[in-house]
Amino acid sequence: MELHHGNLFWPTTVEKARSFPELTTTVTCDVLIIGGGMSGSVMARMLADYHIDTVLIEKDTIASGSTSANTGLLQFSNDAMLIDLIDRFGKEKAVYFYKLCLKAIDELDKYNATLKEKTDFKRAESLYYASNEHHAKKLKKEYDALIEHGFNADYLDSTAIENLYSFKAPAGIYTKAEAEVNPYKFALALASHAADLGVNIFEHTEVLSHQFHNKELIFQTEKGEIRTKHVIYATGYGTQEFAKTKGALLERTYTIATEPIDQFPGWHNQSLIWETDRPYYYLRTTPDRRILIGGLDANLNKEEKLEQQGQQLLNKLHELFPSIETSIAFEWSAIFGSTKDGLPYIGKHPKYDGVYFMLGYGGNGTVYSMLGAEILKDLILYGHHPAMDITRLKR
């Protein structure tokens, strides 16, 4: 499965990434992580803190899959609104899950502070605006629910938005607990730090077969073998090639990065921006003063011409910010996974002991990676996490 296509931006921001050897022998460990993207790197870094004998393998190179195409918006709000989750799970579980997402951003911030490499992690503000009048009513209910349950947010009416931004919208929710990051740098730095702390990492190492026994899981690669007590599949959207997950939907999303810009008129605090439409547009700026805008999600089997989609994204950017003159520097498409209920798949395999999945499907992939690492760490060490029923595979 080709996870991305086109001219990616983030890999150009790293001159030389740390490399790791290919597995060429037999190794044993307590936990094997399959997949060296954001989820695998966060998981490895967390297990290192608990001195768990861990091996991470990646069939290509660290962060070269979906992570390199990620736009790096870190938000606690989900593709599924809090009020929708309350209807589905009840107040207690829904609010708890949103609080976990909020905490995950803080935990990512803490991890970033431990890294030697600069990852461009930065706390940010976010505007979630109503795409039309009908959505504005629901957005007001969402704001009321956030306030009722202790989340910090401001409600912006159309006048307030027009005073802060160069575009019009009937309403919006403005929050200040989010963050942005260079996901490629971040995953590379996390993996590197995990390796320094004792995690064994192998690149260009793909699982070819496996055997699940009662007390040992055995994985064969081209040149080696891994024997482990636990395995975590952090294989992202590629998981659907070998383990279909009921309720998962793969689509194709498109993104452009512009040439650097001197000023951002009509863009309050260069906040993160997204909207209530589905599919939705999402925007952010970068440390070197570019704009990233993504969207136009489409059926996986319906791949539009990249140049046409890129131009459509640029047109949307100019519609929102008519005073900003810029052009496309990078454009790419990537496979994007979502779920019917808007929540990730994180938890134990329903049949095999010691087998776990960490699939951060949805618009909050990096946040879900942090949240998922907490859940799986607790499941492995203590056999329980309060959120395990919310994110379980069979739901």
JSON list of N, CA and C in Angstrom, two decimals, residues 212-256:
[
{"chain": "A", "resi": 212, "resn": "PHE", "atom": "N", "xyz": [1.70, -17.65, 17.04]},
{"chain": "A", "resi": 212, "resn": "PHE", "atom": "CA", "xyz": [1.24, -17.25, 18.35]},
{"chain": "A", "resi": 212, "resn": "PHE", "atom": "C", "xyz": [1.10, -18.50, 19.23]},
{"chain": "A", "resi": 213, "resn": "HIS", "atom": "N", "xyz": [1.96, -18.61, 20.23]},
{"chain": "A", "resi": 213, "resn": "HIS", "atom": "CA", "xyz": [1.87, -19.69, 21.20]},
{"chain": "A", "resi": 213, "resn": "HIS", "atom": "C", "xyz": [1.36, -19.13, 22.52]},
{"chain": "A", "resi": 214, "resn": "ASN", "atom": "N", "xyz": [1.10, -19.99, 23.49]},
{"chain": "A", "resi": 214, "resn": "ASN", "atom": "CA", "xyz": [0.51, -19.56, 24.75]},
{"chain": "A", "resi": 214, "resn": "ASN", "atom": "C", "xyz": [1.37, -18.53, 25.48]},
{"chain": "A", "resi": 215, "resn": "LYS", "atom": "N", "xyz": [2.66, -18.75, 25.55]},
{"chain": "A", "resi": 215, "resn": "LYS", "atom": "CA", "xyz": [3.51, -17.87, 26.34]},
{"chain": "A", "resi": 215, "resn": "LYS", "atom": "C", "xyz": [4.58, -17.18, 25.51]},
{"chain": "A", "resi": 216, "resn": "GLU", "atom": "N", "xyz": [4.55, -17.38, 24.21]},
{"chain": "A", "resi": 216, "resn": "GLU", "atom": "CA", "xyz": [5.57, -16.76, 23.36]},
{"chain": "A", "resi": 216, "resn": "GLU", "atom": "C", "xyz": [5.01, -16.47, 21.97]},
{"chain": "A", "resi": 217, "resn": "LEU", "atom": "N", "xyz": [5.34, -15.31, 21.47]},
{"chain": "A", "resi": 217, "resn": "LEU", "atom": "CA", "xyz": [4.95, -14.91, 20.12]},
{"chain": "A", "resi": 217, "resn": "LEU", "atom": "C", "xyz": [6.23, -14.86, 19.29]},
{"chain": "A", "resi": 218, "resn": "ILE", "atom": "N", "xyz": [6.21, -15.51, 18.14]},
{"chain": "A", "resi": 218, "resn": "ILE", "atom": "CA", "xyz": [7.41, -15.61, 17.32]},
{"chain": "A", "resi": 218, "resn": "ILE", "atom": "C", "xyz": [7.17, -14.95, 15.97]},
{"chain": "A", "resi": 219, "resn": "PHE", "atom": "N", "xyz": [8.09, -14.08, 15.56]},
{"chain": "A", "resi": 219, "resn": "PHE", "atom": "CA", "xyz": [7.96, -13.35, 14.30]},
{"chain": "A", "resi": 219, "resn": "PHE", "atom": "C", "xyz": [9.20, -13.58, 13.45]},
{"chain": "A", "resi": 220, "resn": "GLN", "atom": "N", "xyz": [8.95, -13.94, 12.20]},
{"chain": "A", "resi": 220, "resn": "GLN", "atom": "CA", "xyz": [10.04, -14.17, 11.26]},
{"chain": "A", "resi": 220, "resn": "GLN", "atom": "C", "xyz": [10.20, -12.97, 10.34]},
{"chain": "A", "resi": 221, "resn": "THR", "atom": "N", "xyz": [11.44, -12.54, 10.15]},
{"chain": "A", "resi": 221, "resn": "THR", "atom": "CA", "xyz": [11.75, -11.50, 9.17]},
{"chain": "A", "resi": 221, "resn": "THR", "atom": "C", "xyz": [12.65, -12.13, 8.11]},
{"chain": "A", "resi": 222, "resn": "GLU", "atom": "N", "xyz": [13.05, -11.36, 7.15]},
{"chain": "A", "resi": 222, "resn": "GLU", "atom": "CA", "xyz": [13.86, -11.93, 6.07]},
{"chain": "A", "resi": 222, "resn": "GLU", "atom": "C", "xyz": [15.17, -12.52, 6.58]},
{"chain": "A", "resi": 223, "resn": "LYS", "atom": "N", "xyz": [15.79, -11.85, 7.54]},
{"chain": "A", "resi": 223, "resn": "LYS", "atom": "CA", "xyz": [17.11, -12.30, 8.00]},
{"chain": "A", "resi": 223, "resn": "LYS", "atom": "C", "xyz": [17.18, -12.59, 9.49]},
{"chain": "A", "resi": 224, "resn": "GLY", "atom": "N", "xyz": [16.03, -12.53, 10.17]},
{"chain": "A", "resi": 224, "resn": "GLY", "atom": "CA", "xyz": [16.08, -12.72, 11.61]},
{"chain": "A", "resi": 224, "resn": "GLY", "atom": "C", "xyz": [14.78, -13.24, 12.19]},
{"chain": "A", "resi": 225, "resn": "GLU", "atom": "N", "xyz": [14.76, -13.31, 13.52]},
{"chain": "A", "resi": 225, "resn": "GLU", "atom": "CA", "xyz": [13.59, -13.81, 14.24]},
{"chain": "A", "resi": 225, "resn": "GLU", "atom": "C", "xyz": [13.47, -13.04, 15.55]},
{"chain": "A", "resi": 226, "resn": "ILE", "atom": "N", "xyz": [12.22, -12.80, 15.97]},
{"chain": "A", "resi": 226, "resn": "ILE", "atom": "CA", "xyz": [11.96, -12.10, 17.22]},
{"chain": "A", "resi": 226, "resn": "ILE", "atom": "C", "xyz": [11.03, -12.96, 18.06]},
{"chain": "A", "resi": 227, "resn": "ARG", "atom": "N", "xyz": [11.41, -13.20, 19.31]},
{"chain": "A", "resi": 227, "resn": "ARG", "atom": "CA", "xyz": [10.58, -13.93, 20.26]},
{"chain": "A", "resi": 227, "resn": "ARG", "atom": "C", "xyz": [10.20, -12.98, 21.38]},
{"chain": "A", "resi": 228, "resn": "THR", "atom": "N", "xyz": [8.91, -12.85, 21.64]},
{"chain": "A", "resi": 228, "resn": "THR", "atom": "CA", "xyz": [8.43, -11.83, 22.56]},
{"chain": "A", "resi": 228, "resn": "THR", "atom": "C", "xyz": [7.23, -12.32, 23.36]},
{"chain": "A", "resi": 229, "resn": "LYS", "atom": "N", "xyz": [6.96, -11.63, 24.47]},
{"chain": "A", "resi": 229, "resn": "LYS", "atom": "CA", "xyz": [5.77, -11.93, 25.28]},
{"chain": "A", "resi": 229, "resn": "LYS", "atom": "C", "xyz": [4.56, -11.13, 24.80]},
{"chain": "A", "resi": 230, "resn": "HIS", "atom": "N", "xyz": [4.83, -9.93, 24.30]},
{"chain": "A", "resi": 230, "resn": "HIS", "atom": "CA", "xyz": [3.76, -9.04, 23.85]},
{"chain": "A", "resi": 230, "resn": "HIS", "atom": "C", "xyz": [4.15, -8.43, 22.51]},
{"chain": "A", "resi": 231, "resn": "VAL", "atom": "N", "xyz": [3.17, -8.14, 21.68]},
{"chain": "A", "resi": 231, "resn": "VAL", "atom": "CA", "xyz": [3.41, -7.43, 20.44]},
{"chain": "A", "resi": 231, "resn": "VAL", "atom": "C", "xyz": [2.38, -6.32, 20.28]},
{"chain": "A", "resi": 232, "resn": "ILE", "atom": "N", "xyz": [2.85, -5.17, 19.83]},
{"chain": "A", "resi": 232, "resn": "ILE", "atom": "CA", "xyz": [1.98, -4.03, 19.56]},
{"chain": "A", "resi": 232, "resn": "ILE", "atom": "C", "xyz": [2.06, -3.72, 18.07]},
{"chain": "A", "resi": 233, "resn": "TYR", "atom": "N", "xyz": [0.95, -3.82, 17.39]},
{"chain": "A", "resi": 233, "resn": "TYR", "atom": "CA", "xyz": [0.90, -3.44, 15.98]},
{"chain": "A", "resi": 233, "resn": "TYR", "atom": "C", "xyz": [0.61, -1.93, 15.90]},
{"chain": "A", "resi": 234, "resn": "ALA", "atom": "N", "xyz": [1.65, -1.18, 15.61]},
{"chain": "A", "resi": 234, "resn": "ALA", "atom": "CA", "xyz": [1.52, 0.27, 15.42]},
{"chain": "A", "resi": 234, "resn": "ALA", "atom": "C", "xyz": [1.72, 0.57, 13.94]},
{"chain": "A", "resi": 235, "resn": "THR", "atom": "N", "xyz": [1.00, -0.17, 13.11]},
{"chain": "A", "resi": 235, "resn": "THR", "atom": "CA", "xyz": [1.21, -0.16, 11.66]},
{"chain": "A", "resi": 235, "resn": "THR", "atom": "C", "xyz": [0.26, 0.77, 10.93]},
{"chain": "A", "resi": 236, "resn": "GLY", "atom": "N", "xyz": [-0.47, 1.59, 11.68]},
{"chain": "A", "resi": 236, "resn": "GLY", "atom": "CA", "xyz": [-1.28, 2.64, 11.07]},
{"chain": "A", "resi": 236, "resn": "GLY", "atom": "C", "xyz": [-2.25, 2.16, 10.02]},
{"chain": "A", "resi": 237, "resn": "TYR", "atom": "N", "xyz": [-2.38, 2.94, 8.97]},
{"chain": "A", "resi": 237, "resn": "TYR", "atom": "CA", "xyz": [-3.37, 2.66, 7.94]},
{"chain": "A", "resi": 237, "resn": "TYR", "atom": "C", "xyz": [-3.02, 1.42, 7.13]},
{"chain": "A", "resi": 238, "resn": "GLY", "atom": "N", "xyz": [-1.73, 1.05, 7.12]},
{"chain": "A", "resi": 238, "resn": "GLY", "atom": "CA", "xyz": [-1.32, -0.16, 6.43]},
{"chain": "A", "resi": 238, "resn": "GLY", "atom": "C", "xyz": [-1.85, -1.42, 7.09]},
{"chain": "A", "resi": 239, "resn": "THR", "atom": "N", "xyz": [-2.34, -1.30, 8.32]},
{"chain": "A", "resi": 239, "resn": "THR", "atom": "CA", "xyz": [-2.88, -2.46, 9.03]},
{"chain": "A", "resi": 239, "resn": "THR", "atom": "C", "xyz": [-4.02, -3.10, 8.25]},
{"chain": "A", "resi": 240, "resn": "GLN", "atom": "N", "xyz": [-4.79, -2.28, 7.54]},
{"chain": "A", "resi": 240, "resn": "GLN", "atom": "CA", "xyz": [-5.97, -2.81, 6.83]},
{"chain": "A", "resi": 240, "resn": "GLN", "atom": "C", "xyz": [-5.61, -3.78, 5.72]},
{"chain": "A", "resi": 241, "resn": "GLU", "atom": "N", "xyz": [-4.33, -3.83, 5.36]},
{"chain": "A", "resi": 241, "resn": "GLU", "atom": "CA", "xyz": [-3.90, -4.80, 4.34]},
{"chain": "A", "resi": 241, "resn": "GLU", "atom": "C", "xyz": [-3.89, -6.22, 4.88]},
{"chain": "A", "resi": 242, "resn": "PHE", "atom": "N", "xyz": [-3.63, -6.38, 6.20]},
{"chain": "A", "resi": 242, "resn": "PHE", "atom": "CA", "xyz": [-3.52, -7.74, 6.75]},
{"chain": "A", "resi": 242, "resn": "PHE", "atom": "C", "xyz": [-4.47, -8.00, 7.92]},
{"chain": "A", "resi": 243, "resn": "ALA", "atom": "N", "xyz": [-5.11, -6.97, 8.44]},
{"chain": "A", "resi": 243, "resn": "ALA", "atom": "CA", "xyz": [-6.03, -7.15, 9.57]},
{"chain": "A", "resi": 243, "resn": "ALA", "atom": "C", "xyz": [-7.16, -6.14, 9.45]},
{"chain": "A", "resi": 244, "resn": "LYS", "atom": "N", "xyz": [-8.19, -6.50, 8.74]},
{"chain": "A", "resi": 244, "resn": "LYS", "atom": "CA", "xyz": [-9.32, -5.61, 8.55]},
{"chain": "A", "resi": 244, "resn": "LYS", "atom": "C", "xyz": [-9.98, -5.29, 9.89]},
{"chain": "A", "resi": 245, "resn": "THR", "atom": "N", "xyz": [-10.24, -4.01, 10.12]},
{"chain": "A", "resi": 245, "resn": "THR", "atom": "CA", "xyz": [-10.89, -3.58, 11.34]},
{"chain": "A", "resi": 245, "resn": "THR", "atom": "C", "xyz": [-12.29, -3.09, 11.01]},
{"chain": "A", "resi": 246, "resn": "LYS", "atom": "N", "xyz": [-13.28, -3.75, 11.57]},
{"chain": "A", "resi": 246, "resn": "LYS", "atom": "CA", "xyz": [-14.67, -3.38, 11.30]},
{"chain": "A", "resi": 246, "resn": "LYS", "atom": "C", "xyz": [-14.92, -1.94, 11.74]},
{"chain": "A", "resi": 247, "resn": "GLY", "atom": "N", "xyz": [-15.49, -1.16, 10.84]},
{"chain": "A", "resi": 247, "resn": "GLY", "atom": "CA", "xyz": [-15.77, 0.24, 11.16]},
{"chain": "A", "resi": 247, "resn": "GLY", "atom": "C", "xyz": [-14.69, 1.20, 10.72]},
{"chain": "A", "resi": 248, "resn": "ALA", "atom": "N", "xyz": [-13.57, 0.68, 10.22]},
{"chain": "A", "resi": 248, "resn": "ALA", "atom": "CA", "xyz": [-12.49, 1.55, 9.74]},
{"chain": "A", "resi": 248, "resn": "ALA", "atom": "C", "xyz": [-12.73, 1.91, 8.28]},
{"chain": "A", "resi": 249, "resn": "LEU", "atom": "N", "xyz": [-12.42, 3.14, 7.94]},
{"chain": "A", "resi": 249, "resn": "LEU", "atom": "CA", "xyz": [-12.61, 3.64, 6.58]},
{"chain": "A", "resi": 249, "resn": "LEU", "atom": "C", "xyz": [-11.33, 4.32, 6.12]},
{"chain": "A", "resi": 250, "resn": "LEU", "atom": "N", "xyz": [-10.79, 3.86, 5.00]},
{"chain": "A", "resi": 250, "resn": "LEU", "atom": "CA", "xyz": [-9.60, 4.48, 4.43]},
{"chain": "A", "resi": 250, "resn": "LEU", "atom": "C", "xyz": [-10.00, 5.43, 3.31]},
{"chain": "A", "resi": 251, "resn": "GLU", "atom": "N", "xyz": [-9.47, 6.63, 3.36]},
{"chain": "A", "resi": 251, "resn": "GLU", "atom": "CA", "xyz": [-9.72, 7.64, 2.33]},
{"chain": "A", "resi": 251, "resn": "GLU", "atom": "C", "xyz": [-8.40, 8.25, 1.90]},
{"chain": "A", "resi": 252, "resn": "ARG", "atom": "N", "xyz": [-8.47, 9.14, 0.92]},
{"chain": "A", "resi": 252, "resn": "ARG", "atom": "CA", "xyz": [-7.29, 9.85, 0.46]},
{"chain": "A", "resi": 252, "resn": "ARG", "atom": "C", "xyz": [-7.49, 11.34, 0.75]},
{"chain": "A", "resi": 253, "resn": "THR", "atom": "N", "xyz": [-6.50, 11.94, 1.36]},
{"chain": "A", "resi": 253, "resn": "THR", "atom": "CA", "xyz": [-6.56, 13.36, 1.67]},
{"chain": "A", "resi": 253, "resn": "THR", "atom": "C", "xyz": [-5.42, 14.09, 0.94]},
{"chain": "A", "resi": 254, "resn": "TYR", "atom": "N", "xyz": [-5.58, 15.37, 0.75]},
{"chain": "A", "resi": 254, "resn": "TYR", "atom": "CA", "xyz": [-4.61, 16.16, -0.03]},
{"chain": "A", "resi": 254, "resn": "TYR", "atom": "C", "xyz": [-4.12, 17.34, 0.80]},
{"chain": "A", "resi": 255, "resn": "THR", "atom": "N", "xyz": [-2.86, 17.71, 0.59]},
{"chain": "A", "resi": 255, "resn": "THR", "atom": "CA", "xyz": [-2.26, 18.81, 1.34]},
{"chain": "A", "resi": 255, "resn": "THR", "atom": "C", "xyz": [-1.29, 19.58, 0.45]},
{"chain": "A", "resi": 256, "resn": "ILE", "atom": "N", "xyz": [-1.21, 20.88, 0.69]},
{"chain": "A", "resi": 256, "resn": "ILE", "atom": "CA", "xyz": [-0.17, 21.69, 0.06]},
{"chain": "A", "resi": 256, "resn": "ILE", "atom": "C", "xyz": [0.57, 22.48, 1.13]}
]
